[in-house]
Amino acid sequence: MPKELWKGNEAIAEAAVRAGLEAYFGYPITPQTEILEYLSRRMPELGRAFVQAESELGAINMVYGAACTGARVMSSSSSPGVSLMMEGLSYIAGTEIPAVLVNVMRGGPGLGNIAPAQSDYNQAVRGGGHGDYPRIVLAPASVQEAIDLMALSFDLAEKYRMIAMMILDGSVGQMMEPAEMPAMREIRRRDYEWAVNGAMNRERRILTSIYLNPLDEEKTNLRLAERWNEVKTNEVRYKEYFLDDAKYVVVGFGTAGRVALSAVREARAHGVKVGLLRPITVSPFPYEALNQLTGQVEAFLVVEMNAGQMLDDVQLAVRGRVPVEFYGRPGGVVPFHDEILDEIRRLVSGPLAVSSNPRDSWLTRMYRNLKIAVP
Amino acid sequence: MTTDNLVYERPEAFTETPTHYCPGCTHGVAHRLVAEVLEEMGVVNKTVGVAPVGCSVFAYNYFDADFVEAPHGRAPAMATGIKRVLPDRVVFTYQGDGDLASIGMGEIVHAAARGENITVIFINNANYGMTGGQMAPTTLPGMKTTSSPNGRDVETQGYPIKVSEMLSTLDGVGYCVRRSLHDPKNIRLAKKAIRAAFETQMRGLGFSMVELLSTCPTNWGMTPVASMKFVAEHMVPAYPLGDYKVSDAVKQIKVQG
């Protein structure tokens, strides 16, 4: 296929269609709305289901119902809308059925703003819905990568009967880039052994997330944990840049990772041995890759568009063996590459302490850099 | 026993599950009517039911059909998702008044407004049964519940919601009626309405709902007989029985039996 100019959100929608999306249920919210708008045209022309729901609660429960039939279905939203969907996500996880959700993240908490942010990392990776459940979370850094990860999201969700979430900040959703679409995959309704679609010539099936007997619920939790071990073994994905001889490593996902790459390239041009590790699966997180790097590097720099969320995962991987520093722009601000370059220079000039709290020192620097008074 | 004196038989659409409902509760009657209708229409094996949260959370244990179990109030949204990808299946929700008229009000109104081709069996027993008899949106003024111990005070706790009347104003609704389960005559009328509701769905004539006035002897603190009397004397006057919306297309349907 030739390269075409695609807007991120529309590219995601078309990529989902080409991956065999059978039904889409959504609700308008900036900066994600183009996914809904695009599919409101595209799905009916292909004879596929599209419903603009009454709310994100409605949308995710429509996804839940349609997913129970074994159909390939998804929804998309942005931060406040995804919060509303957390009830449904927990039920989907508890019922062990596949579903895909795209979160085009914006600044928060609360109503926040509509600017690009990565503030829902913890919600996506660790928390959100109630109960003890894992989920796969993918984080593209470009329109092309968002296209590529869309089909993978469906494949992973179905392989592991699990939620696959794609989190991208609003800038990937809103910007236009040259990108190549995959060929159209035909819709393949698999007759899963769990799918609920009418008990024709077979025993009836029930899909539920209720296990009144705690021992049954415990078994379910253990089964989910065991399945997550498989995901951790097979599905960790990340991109490495200039890591072979790196003494310093920047870690960033999505747009923060992409901006960091510019800074890393410039630092390299000045002879600094710095590399970048950009997680593509933030869940499962590339702990082992970072563990391996810890033996080789003098310090890590975590760059995020939030107040330090993935930072915790990097610290878990590094376990205090070398300093981990942090630089973040929360609230819907995208860092410039020279800000990250300054941080790389700070790492190189040292000294850095393993014992210092990277979030505290970052806060101090932020108040100084922004020339605002510490409250 | 010969068939000559066979007066009761379990519908084939039912599993061999002993009831978990309280003595005198009309959930069992409502379940049976739905099972009989699905069986008579020959659609049990193409039905997907959506169970609610509440006493009937385990409705799926009784029906020999595919079932899913929805989050509280979200059954119409789940049913929408199922029906949109499997339009030739029979999809119904079975919901109580706490589920449908309180936490799930958004989902039910919009499923009806969209004219989703689903059938809703709405059990109105004027309280939250499963959690132990709290006030529901349908609790009658002055009625005592565990969360309105002095009787529902409309000044501070508002007025009952008449769901059938409300939904009947929506153009997407093909069939919307209220029946009662308090005596054999009304039970027969309820069954006929349930049949009409499923026929509405089968013909793609829009959203269909049957509201069933029901008992809750345990939480009402009454005997089963007194509960039936309470429905007749207090529920029916507050929630008049009748056809609130039968679209012209639905009126053309001739239902056997």
XYZ file of C-alpha atoms in Angstrom:
632
model
C 0.000 0.000 0.000
C 1.262 3.544 -0.742
C 1.907 6.075 1.985
C -0.933 8.537 2.514
C -1.389 11.522 4.782
C -3.491 10.346 7.732
C -4.767 12.122 10.832
C -4.024 9.943 13.878
C -7.592 9.423 15.048
C -8.914 8.670 11.565
C -5.994 6.347 10.905
C -6.819 4.417 14.074
C -10.438 4.117 12.971
C -9.538 2.895 9.470
C -6.919 0.509 10.858
C -9.580 -0.983 13.140
C -11.934 -1.384 10.167
C -9.195 -3.141 8.202
C -8.471 -5.399 11.161
C -12.025 -6.696 10.882
C -13.895 -4.486 13.353
C -17.507 -5.696 13.439
C -19.053 -3.134 15.759
C -18.078 0.190 17.294
C -19.780 1.879 20.228
C -18.637 5.323 21.343
C -19.405 8.757 22.707
C -17.995 12.133 21.657
C -15.098 13.563 23.650
C -12.142 15.701 22.582
C -9.436 14.872 21.476
C -10.783 11.498 20.359
C -14.011 12.443 18.547
C -12.689 11.913 14.995
C -12.585 8.147 15.660
C -16.332 8.211 16.370
C -17.084 10.548 13.447
C -15.030 8.551 10.962
C -16.643 5.265 11.969
C -20.137 6.791 11.851
C -19.574 7.023 8.081
C -17.348 4.028 7.491
C -19.099 1.274 9.449
C -22.589 1.658 7.906
C -21.159 1.743 4.361
C -19.630 -1.671 5.088
C -22.829 -2.975 6.670
C -21.219 -3.097 10.112
C -22.635 -1.907 13.424
C -22.104 1.609 14.740
C -23.900 3.129 17.718
C -23.344 6.533 19.273
C -24.176 5.631 22.854
C -25.916 7.798 25.443
C -22.761 7.897 27.581
C -19.427 6.176 28.010
C -21.190 3.836 30.452
C -23.582 2.886 27.686
C -20.781 2.555 25.134
C -18.596 0.221 27.184
C -21.549 -1.973 28.112
C -22.543 -2.234 24.459
C -18.965 -3.333 23.818
C -19.340 -5.805 26.689
C -22.523 -7.285 25.217
C -21.224 -7.475 21.650
C -17.885 -8.927 22.824
C -19.790 -11.722 24.605
C -20.917 -12.960 21.168
C -17.307 -13.378 20.025
C -17.475 -10.397 17.654
C -14.449 -8.125 17.151
C -15.549 -4.884 18.839
C -14.098 -1.725 20.319
C -14.719 1.671 21.807
C -12.612 4.776 22.129
C -12.641 7.742 24.439
C -10.472 10.262 26.235
C -9.479 10.479 29.883
C -12.719 11.567 31.662
C -14.721 9.238 29.418
C -12.380 6.353 30.135
C -12.930 6.920 33.866
C -16.647 6.311 33.245
C -15.824 3.126 31.366
C -13.901 1.587 34.238
C -16.986 -0.232 35.538
C -17.412 -2.010 32.214
C -13.706 -2.791 31.914
C -13.745 -4.558 35.270
C -16.754 -6.652 34.201
C -15.137 -7.483 30.860
C -11.998 -8.572 32.708
C -14.032 -10.633 35.171
C -15.965 -12.317 32.361
C -12.684 -13.104 30.528
C -13.731 -11.879 27.115
C -11.676 -9.863 24.614
C -12.336 -6.164 24.027
C -10.310 -3.238 22.707
C -10.376 0.326 24.024
C -8.452 3.347 22.733
C -7.729 6.205 25.147
C -6.585 9.426 23.469
C -5.360 11.016 26.688
C -5.749 14.648 27.710
C -4.710 16.793 30.667
C -6.341 16.075 34.024
C -7.478 15.412 36.733
C -11.149 16.335 36.541
C -12.331 18.050 33.407
C -8.725 19.155 32.890
C -8.184 20.307 29.346
C -8.038 18.902 25.829
C -4.268 19.137 25.371
C -2.014 16.055 24.953
C -1.043 14.287 28.185
C 0.035 10.910 29.510
C -1.687 11.294 32.838
C -3.731 8.081 32.640
C -0.741 5.729 32.740
C -1.492 4.516 36.247
C -5.194 4.148 35.521
C -4.472 2.120 32.395
C -1.618 0.000 33.715
C -2.409 -0.492 37.386
C -5.866 0.526 38.312
C -9.108 1.902 37.085
C -11.795 -0.664 37.563
C -12.323 -2.576 40.804
C -10.961 -6.023 41.430
C -7.739 -7.809 40.703
C -7.205 -8.001 36.963
C -4.430 -7.548 34.409
C -4.749 -5.842 31.049
C -2.561 -5.306 28.013
C -1.667 -1.648 27.349
C 0.024 -0.484 24.152
C 1.483 3.003 23.647
C 2.135 4.182 20.069
C 4.371 7.201 19.360
C 3.336 7.919 15.770
C 0.390 7.595 13.435
C 2.047 4.638 11.705
C 2.654 2.862 14.986
C -0.961 3.495 16.067
C -2.119 1.843 12.831
C 0.168 -1.131 13.376
C -0.797 -1.579 17.027
C -4.530 -1.452 16.278
C -4.610 -4.881 14.619
C -2.219 -6.225 17.248
C -4.569 -4.999 20.001
C -7.400 -7.140 18.646
C -5.155 -10.148 18.135
C -3.754 -9.943 21.675
C -7.152 -9.314 23.275
C -8.567 -12.403 21.569
C -5.530 -14.589 22.172
C -5.591 -13.935 25.910
C -9.336 -13.223 26.398
C -8.371 -9.923 27.938
C -8.745 -6.167 27.562
C -6.229 -4.599 25.221
C -6.017 -0.854 25.620
C -4.149 1.538 23.392
C -3.117 4.745 25.136
C -1.889 7.670 23.125
C -1.735 11.319 23.979
C -3.889 13.785 22.074
C -1.036 14.885 19.806
C -0.769 11.445 18.149
C -4.551 11.465 17.738
C -4.638 14.953 16.231
C -1.532 15.210 14.065
C -1.275 14.242 10.415
C 1.598 12.113 9.195
C 2.406 9.993 6.161
C 1.482 6.430 6.985
C 0.794 3.132 5.279
C -2.484 1.292 5.851
C -2.527 -2.491 5.932
C -4.713 -4.417 3.491
C -8.339 -5.044 4.467
C -8.673 -8.216 6.525
C -11.930 -10.051 6.075
C -14.238 -10.397 9.041
C -13.766 -13.798 10.552
C -16.390 -14.623 13.186
C -14.715 -17.370 15.156
C -17.046 -19.694 16.967
C -15.289 -19.426 20.282
C -16.110 -22.165 22.775
C -17.241 -19.467 25.212
C -19.252 -17.205 22.885
C -22.891 -16.539 23.713
C -24.927 -16.446 20.502
C -27.935 -18.757 20.939
C -27.706 -22.389 22.086
C -28.248 -23.959 18.684
C -27.245 -27.650 18.630
C -25.159 -27.251 21.752
C -25.429 -26.823 25.519
C -26.354 -23.337 26.690
C -23.574 -20.969 27.709
C -23.498 -18.337 30.414
C -21.078 -15.424 30.540
C -20.871 -13.768 33.920
C -18.399 -12.163 36.285
C -20.150 -13.329 39.449
C -18.609 -16.059 41.607
C -20.510 -16.035 44.889
C -18.326 -18.746 46.376
C -15.047 -17.022 47.322
C -13.107 -20.174 46.465
C -14.425 -19.987 42.897
C -13.585 -16.301 42.687
C -10.107 -17.075 44.019
C -9.628 -19.699 41.315
C -10.675 -17.100 38.748
C -8.167 -14.625 40.114
C -5.440 -17.270 39.988
C -6.395 -18.146 36.411
C -6.139 -14.461 35.437
C -2.756 -14.204 37.142
C -1.507 -17.327 35.367
C -2.683 -15.992 32.011
C -0.881 -12.749 32.776
C 2.343 -14.710 33.253
C 1.948 -15.975 29.694
C 1.452 -12.417 28.454
C 4.551 -11.268 30.357
C 6.605 -14.070 28.809
C 5.426 -13.594 25.226
C 4.274 -10.067 24.607
C 6.730 -7.496 25.980
C 7.530 -5.027 23.214
C 9.816 -1.982 23.164
C 12.077 -0.029 20.826
C 15.765 0.499 21.459
C 17.755 3.436 20.113
C 21.566 3.759 20.494
C 21.658 1.403 23.476
C 24.709 -0.713 22.517
C 27.306 1.580 24.075
C 24.971 3.838 26.082
C 26.165 5.107 29.458
C 22.933 7.020 29.975
C 19.498 5.796 29.009
C 16.339 7.839 28.576
C 13.068 5.937 29.083
C 9.869 7.392 27.635
C 6.703 6.098 25.960
C 4.496 7.606 23.272
C 5.084 11.231 22.373
C 7.423 11.823 25.341
C 9.623 9.016 23.992
C 9.472 10.465 20.508
C 10.525 13.954 21.646
C 13.237 12.351 23.776
C 14.624 10.639 20.663
C 15.305 14.047 19.093
C 17.161 15.068 22.240
C 19.109 11.799 22.282
C 20.128 12.251 18.651
C 21.353 15.763 19.320
C 23.277 14.672 22.403
C 24.847 11.851 20.367
C 25.918 14.451 17.784
C 27.778 16.130 20.648
C 29.452 12.859 21.606
C 27.289 11.938 24.606
C 26.818 8.171 24.928
C 23.103 8.275 25.519
C 20.381 5.943 24.258
C 16.608 5.602 24.458
C 14.338 2.759 25.471
C 10.755 3.365 24.394
C 8.273 0.860 25.829
C 5.541 -0.090 23.346
C 3.791 -2.381 25.796
C 3.647 -0.362 29.003
C 1.750 -3.369 30.340
C 3.421 -5.863 30.320
C 6.294 -3.491 31.104
C 9.838 -4.219 29.814
C 11.291 -4.746 33.306
C 13.860 -7.286 32.126
C 15.254 -5.062 29.362
C 15.807 -2.299 31.931
C 17.232 -4.801 34.407
C 19.805 -5.865 31.807
C 20.706 -2.256 31.013
C 21.258 -1.470 34.671
C 24.564 -3.305 34.602
C 25.843 -1.134 31.769
C 24.621 2.409 32.463
C 25.491 5.154 34.911
C 21.994 6.643 35.167
C 18.487 6.549 33.749
C 16.298 9.512 32.856
C 12.525 8.908 32.765
C 10.625 11.405 30.611
C 6.825 11.566 30.749
C 3.951 13.955 30.087
C 2.708 13.552 33.659
C 4.076 13.979 37.182
C 5.953 10.675 37.220
C 3.863 7.540 36.767
C 5.914 5.133 34.633
C 8.793 6.329 36.819
C 7.638 3.820 39.455
C 7.990 0.941 36.995
C 11.484 2.017 35.957
C 12.479 2.220 39.618
C 11.061 -1.279 40.164
C 13.266 -2.563 37.350
C 16.409 -0.702 38.416
C 15.943 -1.467 42.137
C 18.191 1.329 43.362
C 21.362 0.065 41.704
C 21.972 3.256 39.693
C 20.354 6.704 39.868
C 16.969 7.152 38.174
C 16.147 10.774 37.383
C 12.845 12.208 36.200
C 11.633 14.951 33.912
C 7.929 15.470 33.245
C 5.530 18.039 31.818
C 2.078 17.334 33.258
C -1.249 19.061 32.656
C -1.311 18.917 28.858
C 2.166 20.364 28.153
C 4.401 18.647 25.582
C 8.117 19.011 26.399
C 10.471 20.524 23.837
C 13.462 18.453 22.873
C 15.910 21.037 24.265
C 14.349 20.655 27.729
C 15.173 16.958 27.578
C 18.608 17.746 26.168
C 19.264 19.975 29.212
C 18.236 17.052 31.430
C 20.628 14.699 29.597
C 23.404 17.249 30.108
C 22.534 17.430 33.805
C 22.825 13.627 34.030
C 26.224 13.659 32.339
C 27.623 16.487 34.505
C 26.493 14.787 37.724
C 26.826 14.121 40.558
C 23.652 12.076 41.018
C 22.592 10.240 44.125
C 20.791 6.901 44.123
C 19.108 7.798 47.389
C 17.501 11.064 46.276
C 13.822 11.090 45.364
C 13.676 11.907 41.636
C 10.158 13.348 41.897
C 11.152 15.800 44.661
C 14.215 17.086 42.852
C 12.209 17.388 39.627
C 9.586 19.483 41.454
C 12.270 21.831 42.744
C 13.700 22.246 39.242
C 10.228 22.790 37.764
C 9.427 25.680 40.111
C 12.828 27.207 39.309
C 12.513 26.717 35.520
C 8.939 28.007 35.343
C 9.835 30.931 37.647
C 6.837 30.357 39.863
C 6.829 30.460 43.639
C 6.706 27.224 45.592
C 3.327 27.287 47.399
C -49.273 -40.117 36.663
C -51.170 -40.087 33.389
C -51.419 -36.988 31.248
C -55.135 -36.842 32.085
C -54.467 -35.311 35.450
C -51.206 -33.514 34.621
C -51.805 -29.973 35.792
C -48.270 -28.655 36.027
C -45.165 -29.348 34.034
C -41.818 -27.648 33.918
C -41.436 -25.814 30.580
C -38.702 -27.338 28.445
C -37.136 -23.903 28.289
C -36.442 -24.259 32.018
C -33.481 -26.074 33.519
C -33.935 -28.438 36.476
C -32.850 -25.750 38.936
C -34.758 -25.548 42.241
C -35.931 -21.983 42.893
C -33.887 -19.694 45.122
C -36.661 -17.107 45.282
C -38.615 -16.532 48.506
C -42.043 -18.151 48.998
C -44.713 -15.919 47.467
C -42.297 -13.978 45.265
C -43.590 -13.532 41.728
C -40.160 -13.757 40.033
C -40.864 -17.471 39.540
C -44.161 -16.703 37.804
C -42.540 -14.095 35.570
C -39.684 -16.478 34.694
C -42.158 -19.193 33.830
C -44.212 -16.926 31.579
C -41.110 -15.878 29.649
C -39.984 -19.524 29.355
C -43.415 -20.625 28.104
C -43.550 -17.832 25.517
C -40.031 -18.516 24.187
C -40.871 -22.212 23.969
C -44.208 -21.648 22.239
C -42.516 -19.358 19.727
C -39.822 -21.977 19.135
C -36.976 -19.529 19.706
C -35.290 -20.815 22.875
C -32.171 -21.890 20.965
C -31.775 -18.520 19.284
C -32.326 -16.478 22.423
C -29.729 -14.552 24.371
C -30.980 -13.327 27.741
C -29.444 -10.515 29.768
C -29.720 -10.937 33.531
C -29.642 -7.882 35.834
C -28.201 -7.167 39.252
C -30.757 -7.829 41.968
C -32.662 -10.895 43.146
C -32.915 -12.070 39.537
C -29.142 -11.889 39.031
C -29.316 -15.680 38.791
C -32.172 -15.692 36.248
C -29.733 -17.443 33.916
C -29.743 -20.491 36.143
C -33.381 -21.185 35.250
C -33.553 -20.653 31.494
C -32.143 -23.321 29.198
C -30.836 -20.575 26.896
C -27.659 -18.573 26.418
C -27.321 -15.767 28.950
C -25.053 -12.951 29.975
C -25.015 -11.127 33.296
C -24.946 -7.317 33.128
C -23.572 -4.702 35.516
C -26.275 -2.994 37.598
C -28.635 -1.133 35.267
C -26.628 -1.715 32.097
C -28.643 -4.629 30.693
C -30.227 -2.549 27.873
C -26.757 -1.402 26.745
C -25.454 -4.989 26.749
C -28.575 -6.136 24.919
C -27.991 -3.374 22.350
C -24.458 -4.635 21.754
C -25.625 -8.229 21.350
C -28.564 -7.412 19.083
C -26.506 -5.129 16.840
C -24.033 -7.897 16.001
C -26.621 -10.724 16.046
C -29.770 -9.101 14.619
C -31.482 -12.447 13.932
C -31.316 -13.592 17.565
C -33.959 -12.945 20.207
C -32.476 -10.693 22.865
C -34.227 -9.801 26.099
C -33.367 -8.201 29.412
C -34.988 -9.061 32.711
C -34.673 -6.172 35.148
C -36.016 -5.055 38.491
C -37.037 -1.550 39.461
C -33.811 -0.579 41.223
C -31.840 -1.815 38.229
C -34.011 -0.321 35.492
C -35.624 2.750 37.039
C -32.750 4.047 39.152
C -29.155 3.223 38.253
C -30.071 2.093 34.746
C -32.445 4.919 33.801
C -30.048 6.313 31.194
C -29.569 2.958 29.510
C -33.282 2.036 29.377
C -34.449 5.421 28.097
C -31.898 5.521 25.296
C -32.361 1.895 24.267
C -36.087 2.702 23.968
C -35.432 5.990 22.164
C -33.160 4.257 19.656
C -35.928 1.753 19.043
C -33.596 -1.164 19.763
C -35.269 -4.394 18.751
C -35.004 -5.913 22.189
C -37.588 -6.994 24.737
C -37.494 -5.846 28.344
C -39.248 -7.666 31.166
C -39.510 -5.087 33.937
C -40.300 -6.360 37.430
C -41.763 -3.611 39.618
C -42.005 -4.685 43.254
C -41.504 -1.225 44.731
C -38.232 -1.956 46.511
C -34.649 -3.181 46.252
C -35.147 -6.857 47.065
C -31.663 -8.307 46.979
C -30.023 -5.785 49.296
C -32.791 -6.218 51.844
C -35.713 -3.979 50.962
C -34.496 -0.422 50.518
C -36.530 2.348 48.946
C -36.653 2.185 45.144
C -37.741 4.885 42.683
C -41.013 2.924 42.483
C -41.659 2.761 46.255
C -45.144 4.098 46.997
C -45.562 7.329 48.979
C -45.747 6.467 52.668
C -44.424 2.941 52.114
C -41.980 1.776 54.764
C -38.658 0.324 53.619
C -35.310 -0.132 55.372
C -34.142 3.210 53.970
C -37.461 4.999 54.427
C -38.267 3.643 57.927
C -40.960 6.258 58.545
C -42.547 5.733 55.156
C -41.485 7.364 51.895
C -41.780 11.099 52.465
C -42.325 12.660 49.072
C -41.143 16.052 50.383
C -37.609 14.741 50.885
C -37.558 11.479 48.959
C -39.510 12.389 45.875
C -42.252 10.645 43.979
C -42.538 7.233 42.329
C -41.469 6.968 38.694
C -44.054 5.591 36.306
C -41.750 3.937 33.809
C -44.272 2.588 31.293
C -45.993 5.971 31.010
C -42.639 7.694 30.552
C -41.202 5.331 27.934
C -44.454 5.292 25.978
C -43.750 8.898 24.917
C -40.726 7.752 22.889
C -41.117 7.162 19.153
C -38.707 4.210 19.188
C -41.088 2.181 21.348
C -43.290 -0.336 19.542
C -44.940 -1.964 22.515
C -45.061 -0.839 26.135
C -47.642 -2.150 28.605
C -48.143 -2.713 32.330
C -49.590 -5.931 33.720
C -49.756 -7.504 37.171
C -48.971 -10.947 38.571
C -51.259 -10.885 41.605
C -53.960 -13.335 40.412
C -54.501 -15.990 37.693
C -56.506 -13.710 35.428
C -53.804 -11.057 35.436
C -51.096 -13.708 35.025
C -52.808 -14.888 31.830
C -52.966 -11.301 30.561
C -49.302 -10.853 31.450
C -48.358 -13.886 29.390
C -50.242 -12.568 26.398
C -48.408 -9.257 26.722
C -45.033 -11.001 26.955
C -45.863 -12.887 23.765
C -46.828 -9.632 22.047
C -43.584 -8.025 23.190
C -41.439 -10.830 21.736
C -43.518 -10.817 18.536
C -42.777 -7.081 18.274
C -39.077 -7.874 18.422
C -39.287 -10.780 15.971
C -40.880 -8.477 13.414
C -38.359 -5.691 13.964
C -41.036 -3.253 15.119
C -38.938 -1.524 17.763
C -38.400 -1.578 21.465
C -40.823 -3.634 23.557
C -41.357 -3.725 27.306
C -43.749 -5.407 29.698
C -43.851 -3.959 33.197
C -45.048 -6.537 35.722
C -46.350 -5.456 39.122
C -44.821 -7.980 41.486
C -44.618 -8.982 45.119
C -41.825 -8.993 47.647
C -43.317 -10.706 50.734
C -40.006 -11.026 52.588
C -39.052 -7.366 52.416
C -42.603 -6.079 52.626
C -42.970 -8.115 55.832
C -46.172 -9.758 54.606
C -47.450 -13.234 53.950
C -47.627 -14.263 50.290
C -51.417 -13.869 50.335
C -51.263 -10.430 51.954
C -48.645 -9.422 49.354
C -50.967 -10.332 46.492
C -53.668 -8.267 48.181
C -51.242 -5.352 48.574
C -50.519 -5.402 44.849
C -54.232 -5.386 44.025
C -55.180 -2.706 46.560
C -52.151 -0.381 46.538
C -49.858 -1.076 43.590
C -52.495 -1.263 40.868
C -54.097 2.094 41.811
C -50.664 3.749 41.845
C -49.506 2.008 38.677
C -52.596 1.560 36.517
C -52.597 -1.536 34.304
C -52.961 -0.972 30.599
C -51.436 -0.571 27.164
C -49.335 2.591 27.183
C -48.009 2.258 23.667
C -48.968 -0.221 20.997
C -47.770 1.102 17.657
C -50.032 0.733 14.636
C -47.691 -1.900 13.188
C -47.762 -3.905 16.431
C -51.577 -3.706 16.523
C -51.635 -5.707 13.279
C -49.928 -8.680 14.954
C -52.306 -11.553 15.616
C -51.060 -13.548 18.591
C -52.283 -17.117 18.992
C -53.297 -18.530 22.367
